Amino acid sequence: VSFDPTVDRLYIANSIGRKLDIVNFSNPSSPQLISSISMVPYGNINSVTTNNGLVALAIENIDPQANGSVVFLNANGEFIKQVAVGAMPDMITFNKTFTKILTANEGEPNSTYSQDPEGSITIVNISNGIANLTTSDVTQISLTQFNGQESSLRSQGIRIFSTSASVAQDLEPEYIAVSDDNTKAFVTCQENNAILEVDLISNT
């Protein structure tokens, strides 16, 4: 759920119904459903954030192991733009100045582990406007730098489960917090008992 006070609306990620629910929250004691927007054309919704009439959605691909996307809508749920991010974006958030969007891409394997995408973090620079977004505004942060460090990571208490997958495949980013000074993000990998620190100045 995300609340936008500029329009007195709640935006609710309804993943079971595969839709975005928009609710009039001007009277909190009596919220009223305005509309429900189907996510079927895009995939399935995992997370929503909003600011000043802009709504940003973390969308999982119909094939959950394939790359997902961020979909931008206006306050009424009308489509503006869609950009590709990593596999299974689990959470979406703005930075503190609302110039970037971040997603934590969980990259979960399928039930048989025949496909196991890498976990990742995506940063989308929106400072030039949503309608003008291109792939050059999207930074995909890979976790492959940790591959081969299984023993060192385990010695620190980080849980690396798989003996057949790489560390990047095993790490599953899920939740993001941005520092007040806007220079860092901290991303939880809860199954791995770890937190990733991201430099938001260099996007690394």
PDB file of C-alpha atoms in Angstrom:
ATOM      1  CA  VAL A   1       0.000   0.000   0.000  1.00  0.00           C
ATOM      2  CA  SER A   2       1.190   3.535  -0.776  1.00  0.00           C
ATOM      3  CA  PHE A   3      -0.620   6.772   0.134  1.00  0.00           C
ATOM      4  CA  ASP A   4      -0.349   9.921  -1.984  1.00  0.00           C
ATOM      5  CA  PRO A   5      -1.538  12.913   0.085  1.00  0.00           C
ATOM      6  CA  THR A   6      -1.569  15.212  -2.944  1.00  0.00           C
ATOM      7  CA  VAL A   7      -4.562  13.305  -4.327  1.00  0.00           C
ATOM      8  CA  ASP A   8      -5.854  11.713  -1.068  1.00  0.00           C
ATOM      9  CA  ARG A   9      -5.577   8.246  -2.576  1.00  0.00           C
ATOM     10  CA  LEU A  10      -4.344   4.847  -1.494  1.00  0.00           C
ATOM     11  CA  TYR A  11      -2.689   2.646  -4.118  1.00  0.00           C
ATOM     12  CA  ILE A  12      -2.882  -1.033  -3.198  1.00  0.00           C
ATOM     13  CA  ALA A  13      -0.893  -3.834  -4.835  1.00  0.00           C
ATOM     14  CA  ASN A  14      -3.477  -6.622  -5.151  1.00  0.00           C
ATOM     15  CA  SER A  15      -1.238  -9.468  -6.286  1.00  0.00           C
ATOM     16  CA  ILE A  16      -3.889 -12.162  -5.762  1.00  0.00           C
ATOM     17  CA  GLY A  17      -6.315 -10.291  -8.027  1.00  0.00           C
ATOM     18  CA  ARG A  18      -3.476  -9.214 -10.370  1.00  0.00           C
ATOM     19  CA  LYS A  19      -4.582  -5.586 -10.202  1.00  0.00           C
ATOM     20  CA  LEU A  20      -3.876  -2.187  -8.697  1.00  0.00           C
ATOM     21  CA  ASP A  21      -6.676  -0.911  -6.477  1.00  0.00           C
ATOM     22  CA  ILE A  22      -7.078   2.875  -6.229  1.00  0.00           C
ATOM     23  CA  VAL A  23      -8.966   4.043  -3.133  1.00  0.00           C
ATOM     24  CA  ASN A  24     -10.295   7.492  -2.200  1.00  0.00           C
ATOM     25  CA  PHE A  25      -8.853   8.115   1.273  1.00  0.00           C
ATOM     26  CA  SER A  26     -10.007  11.695   1.801  1.00  0.00           C
ATOM     27  CA  ASN A  27     -12.212  10.357   4.612  1.00  0.00           C
ATOM     28  CA  PRO A  28     -10.102   7.659   6.344  1.00  0.00           C
ATOM     29  CA  SER A  29     -13.120   6.387   8.281  1.00  0.00           C
ATOM     30  CA  SER A  30     -14.893   5.621   5.010  1.00  0.00           C
ATOM     31  CA  PRO A  31     -12.445   4.753   2.185  1.00  0.00           C
ATOM     32  CA  GLN A  32     -14.054   4.324  -1.223  1.00  0.00           C
ATOM     33  CA  LEU A  33     -12.779   2.201  -4.090  1.00  0.00           C
ATOM     34  CA  ILE A  34     -12.295   4.405  -7.173  1.00  0.00           C
ATOM     35  CA  SER A  35     -11.059   1.799  -9.638  1.00  0.00           C
ATOM     36  CA  SER A  36      -9.124  -1.418 -10.113  1.00  0.00           C
ATOM     37  CA  ILE A  37      -6.517  -1.524 -12.870  1.00  0.00           C
ATOM     38  CA  SER A  38      -5.685  -4.941 -14.337  1.00  0.00           C
ATOM     39  CA  MET A  39      -1.998  -5.846 -14.319  1.00  0.00           C
ATOM     40  CA  VAL A  40      -2.496  -8.706 -16.779  1.00  0.00           C
ATOM     41  CA  PRO A  41      -1.112  -6.681 -19.737  1.00  0.00           C
ATOM     42  CA  TYR A  42       2.143  -6.178 -17.843  1.00  0.00           C
ATOM     43  CA  GLY A  43       2.566  -9.289 -15.664  1.00  0.00           C
ATOM     44  CA  ASN A  44       1.780  -9.368 -11.956  1.00  0.00           C
ATOM     45  CA  ILE A  45       2.141  -6.631  -9.355  1.00  0.00           C
ATOM     46  CA  ASN A  46       4.468  -7.111  -6.380  1.00  0.00           C
ATOM     47  CA  SER A  47       4.865  -3.593  -4.968  1.00  0.00           C
ATOM     48  CA  VAL A  48       3.700   0.000  -5.414  1.00  0.00           C
ATOM     49  CA  THR A  49       5.005   3.432  -4.488  1.00  0.00           C
ATOM     50  CA  THR A  50       3.633   6.879  -5.300  1.00  0.00           C
ATOM     51  CA  ASN A  51       4.566  10.551  -5.104  1.00  0.00           C
ATOM     52  CA  ASN A  52       2.836  13.713  -6.262  1.00  0.00           C
ATOM     53  CA  GLY A  53       0.475  11.975  -8.670  1.00  0.00           C
ATOM     54  CA  LEU A  54       3.044   9.530 -10.078  1.00  0.00           C
ATOM     55  CA  VAL A  55       2.517   5.827  -9.408  1.00  0.00           C
ATOM     56  CA  ALA A  56       5.347   3.316  -9.882  1.00  0.00           C
ATOM     57  CA  LEU A  57       4.775  -0.442  -9.856  1.00  0.00           C
ATOM     58  CA  ALA A  58       7.160  -3.371  -9.478  1.00  0.00           C
ATOM     59  CA  ILE A  59       5.909  -5.924 -11.986  1.00  0.00           C
ATOM     60  CA  GLU A  60       6.869  -9.591 -12.076  1.00  0.00           C
ATOM     61  CA  ASN A  61       7.025 -11.192 -15.501  1.00  0.00           C
ATOM     62  CA  ILE A  62       4.373 -13.766 -16.467  1.00  0.00           C
ATOM     63  CA  ASP A  63       7.397 -16.084 -16.476  1.00  0.00           C
ATOM     64  CA  PRO A  64       8.614 -15.262 -12.944  1.00  0.00           C
ATOM     65  CA  GLN A  65      12.208 -16.232 -13.734  1.00  0.00           C
ATOM     66  CA  ALA A  66      12.404 -13.765 -16.636  1.00  0.00           C
ATOM     67  CA  ASN A  67      13.171 -10.066 -16.188  1.00  0.00           C
ATOM     68  CA  GLY A  68      10.420  -7.970 -14.678  1.00  0.00           C
ATOM     69  CA  SER A  69       9.648  -4.289 -15.168  1.00  0.00           C
ATOM     70  CA  VAL A  70       8.707  -1.003 -13.588  1.00  0.00           C
ATOM     71  CA  VAL A  71       5.442   0.411 -14.886  1.00  0.00           C
ATOM     72  CA  PHE A  72       4.665   4.103 -14.379  1.00  0.00           C
ATOM     73  CA  LEU A  73       1.071   5.322 -14.213  1.00  0.00           C
ATOM     74  CA  ASN A  74      -0.561   8.653 -13.510  1.00  0.00           C
ATOM     75  CA  ALA A  75      -2.796   9.242 -10.482  1.00  0.00           C
ATOM     76  CA  ASN A  76      -5.801   7.748 -12.309  1.00  0.00           C
ATOM     77  CA  GLY A  77      -3.946   4.564 -13.238  1.00  0.00           C
ATOM     78  CA  GLU A  78      -3.312   5.519 -16.864  1.00  0.00           C
ATOM     79  CA  PHE A  79      -0.145   4.138 -18.470  1.00  0.00           C
ATOM     80  CA  ILE A  80       2.874   6.420 -18.984  1.00  0.00           C
ATOM     81  CA  LYS A  81       5.975   4.220 -19.373  1.00  0.00           C
ATOM     82  CA  GLN A  82       7.454   0.755 -18.781  1.00  0.00           C
ATOM     83  CA  VAL A  83      11.128  -0.141 -18.326  1.00  0.00           C
ATOM     84  CA  ALA A  84      12.827  -3.508 -17.820  1.00  0.00           C
ATOM     85  CA  VAL A  85      14.430  -4.435 -14.476  1.00  0.00           C
ATOM     86  CA  GLY A  86      15.791  -7.665 -12.977  1.00  0.00           C
ATOM     87  CA  ALA A  87      13.939 -10.905 -12.322  1.00  0.00           C
ATOM     88  CA  MET A  88      11.086 -10.831  -9.807  1.00  0.00           C
ATOM     89  CA  PRO A  89      11.201  -7.225  -8.536  1.00  0.00           C
ATOM     90  CA  ASP A  90       9.967  -7.626  -4.972  1.00  0.00           C
ATOM     91  CA  MET A  91       9.940  -4.035  -3.693  1.00  0.00           C
ATOM     92  CA  ILE A  92       9.978  -0.598  -5.279  1.00  0.00           C
ATOM     93  CA  THR A  93      10.781   2.748  -3.681  1.00  0.00           C
ATOM     94  CA  PHE A  94      11.853   6.287  -4.476  1.00  0.00           C
ATOM     95  CA  ASN A  95      15.050   7.825  -3.209  1.00  0.00           C
ATOM     96  CA  LYS A  96      14.622  10.778  -0.826  1.00  0.00           C
ATOM     97  CA  THR A  97      14.613  13.433  -3.553  1.00  0.00           C
ATOM     98  CA  PHE A  98      12.293  11.476  -5.873  1.00  0.00           C
ATOM     99  CA  THR A  99      14.862  11.508  -8.676  1.00  0.00           C
ATOM    100  CA  LYS A 100      15.450   7.751  -8.692  1.00  0.00           C
ATOM    101  CA  ILE A 101      13.370   4.601  -8.429  1.00  0.00           C
ATOM    102  CA  LEU A 102      14.931   1.477  -6.920  1.00  0.00           C
ATOM    103  CA  THR A 103      13.802  -2.134  -7.109  1.00  0.00           C
ATOM    104  CA  ALA A 104      15.051  -5.149  -5.172  1.00  0.00           C
ATOM    105  CA  ASN A 105      14.943  -8.064  -7.619  1.00  0.00           C
ATOM    106  CA  GLU A 106      14.598 -11.347  -5.770  1.00  0.00           C
ATOM    107  CA  GLY A 107      15.440 -13.686  -8.626  1.00  0.00           C
ATOM    108  CA  GLU A 108      13.821 -16.759  -7.074  1.00  0.00           C
ATOM    109  CA  PRO A 109      14.311 -20.156  -8.762  1.00  0.00           C
ATOM    110  CA  ASN A 110      11.434 -22.148 -10.166  1.00  0.00           C
ATOM    111  CA  SER A 111      10.146 -25.146  -8.241  1.00  0.00           C
ATOM    112  CA  THR A 112      12.570 -27.593  -9.872  1.00  0.00           C
ATOM    113  CA  TYR A 113      15.583 -25.243  -9.809  1.00  0.00           C
ATOM    114  CA  SER A 114      15.957 -25.726 -13.559  1.00  0.00           C
ATOM    115  CA  GLN A 115      15.884 -21.920 -13.787  1.00  0.00           C
ATOM    116  CA  ASP A 116      17.482 -19.777 -11.107  1.00  0.00           C
ATOM    117  CA  PRO A 117      17.946 -16.135 -12.137  1.00  0.00           C
ATOM    118  CA  GLU A 118      20.410 -13.932 -10.296  1.00  0.00           C
ATOM    119  CA  GLY A 119      19.267 -11.559  -7.604  1.00  0.00           C
ATOM    120  CA  SER A 120      19.933  -7.908  -8.436  1.00  0.00           C
ATOM    121  CA  ILE A 121      19.089  -4.284  -7.764  1.00  0.00           C
ATOM    122  CA  THR A 122      17.828  -1.842 -10.392  1.00  0.00           C
ATOM    123  CA  ILE A 123      18.098   1.941 -10.236  1.00  0.00           C
ATOM    124  CA  VAL A 124      16.057   4.084 -12.634  1.00  0.00           C
ATOM    125  CA  ASN A 125      17.006   7.738 -13.035  1.00  0.00           C
ATOM    126  CA  ILE A 126      13.727   9.637 -13.465  1.00  0.00           C
ATOM    127  CA  SER A 127      15.144  13.153 -13.178  1.00  0.00           C
ATOM    128  CA  ASN A 128      14.563  13.857 -16.884  1.00  0.00           C
ATOM    129  CA  GLY A 129      10.888  12.930 -16.730  1.00  0.00           C
ATOM    130  CA  ILE A 130       9.046   9.625 -16.987  1.00  0.00           C
ATOM    131  CA  ALA A 131       7.906  10.078 -20.591  1.00  0.00           C
ATOM    132  CA  ASN A 132      11.539  10.555 -21.651  1.00  0.00           C
ATOM    133  CA  LEU A 133      12.909   7.398 -20.002  1.00  0.00           C
ATOM    134  CA  THR A 134      15.220   5.200 -22.080  1.00  0.00           C
ATOM    135  CA  THR A 135      17.376   2.171 -21.306  1.00  0.00           C
ATOM    136  CA  SER A 136      20.288   4.538 -20.628  1.00  0.00           C
ATOM    137  CA  ASP A 137      18.420   5.735 -17.522  1.00  0.00           C
ATOM    138  CA  VAL A 138      18.313   2.206 -16.090  1.00  0.00           C
ATOM    139  CA  THR A 139      21.248   0.785 -14.103  1.00  0.00           C
ATOM    140  CA  GLN A 140      21.230  -2.910 -13.314  1.00  0.00           C
ATOM    141  CA  ILE A 141      23.444  -3.765 -10.325  1.00  0.00           C
ATOM    142  CA  SER A 142      24.675  -7.334 -10.526  1.00  0.00           C
ATOM    143  CA  LEU A 143      25.811  -9.390  -7.537  1.00  0.00           C
ATOM    144  CA  THR A 144      28.283 -11.515  -9.507  1.00  0.00           C
ATOM    145  CA  GLN A 145      31.207  -9.848  -7.713  1.00  0.00           C
ATOM    146  CA  PHE A 146      30.439 -12.179  -4.782  1.00  0.00           C
ATOM    147  CA  ASN A 147      30.670 -15.367  -6.859  1.00  0.00           C
ATOM    148  CA  GLY A 148      33.392 -17.665  -5.595  1.00  0.00           C
ATOM    149  CA  GLN A 149      33.288 -16.149  -2.104  1.00  0.00           C
ATOM    150  CA  GLU A 150      30.968 -18.777  -0.616  1.00  0.00           C
ATOM    151  CA  SER A 151      33.345 -19.867   2.175  1.00  0.00           C
ATOM    152  CA  SER A 152      34.169 -16.306   3.205  1.00  0.00           C
ATOM    153  CA  LEU A 153      30.518 -15.286   3.208  1.00  0.00           C
ATOM    154  CA  ARG A 154      29.436 -18.329   5.226  1.00  0.00           C
ATOM    155  CA  SER A 155      32.156 -17.611   7.794  1.00  0.00           C
ATOM    156  CA  GLN A 156      30.515 -14.206   8.352  1.00  0.00           C
ATOM    157  CA  GLY A 157      27.143 -15.816   9.035  1.00  0.00           C
ATOM    158  CA  ILE A 158      25.717 -15.196   5.581  1.00  0.00           C
ATOM    159  CA  ARG A 159      23.582 -18.102   4.440  1.00  0.00           C
ATOM    160  CA  ILE A 160      24.536 -19.455   1.039  1.00  0.00           C
ATOM    161  CA  PHE A 161      22.323 -22.481   0.550  1.00  0.00           C
ATOM    162  CA  SER A 162      22.985 -23.917  -2.860  1.00  0.00           C
ATOM    163  CA  THR A 163      25.971 -25.999  -3.873  1.00  0.00           C
ATOM    164  CA  SER A 164      24.990 -25.876  -7.549  1.00  0.00           C
ATOM    165  CA  ALA A 165      24.064 -22.184  -7.977  1.00  0.00           C
ATOM    166  CA  SER A 166      26.338 -19.163  -7.872  1.00  0.00           C
ATOM    167  CA  VAL A 167      26.262 -16.692  -4.982  1.00  0.00           C
ATOM    168  CA  ALA A 168      24.538 -14.161  -7.255  1.00  0.00           C
ATOM    169  CA  GLN A 169      21.819 -16.728  -7.934  1.00  0.00           C
ATOM    170  CA  ASP A 170      21.521 -17.590  -4.243  1.00  0.00           C
ATOM    171  CA  LEU A 171      21.242 -13.988  -2.974  1.00  0.00           C
ATOM    172  CA  GLU A 172      17.621 -12.791  -3.021  1.00  0.00           C
ATOM    173  CA  PRO A 173      17.180  -9.014  -2.468  1.00  0.00           C
ATOM    174  CA  GLU A 174      13.766  -8.168  -1.055  1.00  0.00           C
ATOM    175  CA  TYR A 175      13.458  -4.872   0.852  1.00  0.00           C
ATOM    176  CA  ILE A 176      15.085  -1.439   0.398  1.00  0.00           C
ATOM    177  CA  ALA A 177      15.740   1.480   2.752  1.00  0.00           C
ATOM    178  CA  VAL A 178      17.414   4.697   1.561  1.00  0.00           C
ATOM    179  CA  SER A 179      19.647   6.757   3.854  1.00  0.00           C
ATOM    180  CA  ASP A 180      18.474  10.238   4.836  1.00  0.00           C
ATOM    181  CA  ASP A 181      21.421  11.832   3.029  1.00  0.00           C
ATOM    182  CA  ASN A 182      20.422   9.985  -0.159  1.00  0.00           C
ATOM    183  CA  THR A 183      23.887   8.503  -0.709  1.00  0.00           C
ATOM    184  CA  LYS A 184      23.210   4.869   0.161  1.00  0.00           C
ATOM    185  CA  ALA A 185      20.572   2.191  -0.011  1.00  0.00           C
ATOM    186  CA  PHE A 186      20.409  -0.845   2.248  1.00  0.00           C
ATOM    187  CA  VAL A 187      18.819  -3.936   0.754  1.00  0.00           C
ATOM    188  CA  THR A 188      17.839  -6.961   2.803  1.00  0.00           C
ATOM    189  CA  CYS A 189      18.429 -10.509   1.615  1.00  0.00           C
ATOM    190  CA  GLN A 190      16.374 -12.112   4.349  1.00  0.00           C
ATOM    191  CA  GLU A 191      16.841 -15.747   3.326  1.00  0.00           C
ATOM    192  CA  ASN A 192      20.582 -15.102   3.311  1.00  0.00           C
ATOM    193  CA  ASN A 193      20.680 -13.301   6.689  1.00  0.00           C
ATOM    194  CA  ALA A 194      22.439 -10.390   4.973  1.00  0.00           C
ATOM    195  CA  ILE A 195      22.154  -6.733   4.028  1.00  0.00           C
ATOM    196  CA  LEU A 196      23.591  -5.308   0.808  1.00  0.00           C
ATOM    197  CA  GLU A 197      24.954  -1.755   0.902  1.00  0.00           C
ATOM    198  CA  VAL A 198      24.505   0.207  -2.319  1.00  0.00           C
ATOM    199  CA  ASP A 199      26.340   3.411  -3.216  1.00  0.00           C
ATOM    200  CA  LEU A 200      23.713   5.672  -4.818  1.00  0.00           C
ATOM    201  CA  ILE A 201      26.310   8.165  -6.022  1.00  0.00           C
ATOM    202  CA  SER A 202      28.106   5.647  -8.257  1.00  0.00           C
ATOM    203  CA  ASN A 203      25.198   3.155  -8.489  1.00  0.00           C
ATOM    204  CA  THR A 204      27.387   0.269  -7.296  1.00  0.00           C
TER     205      THR A 204
END
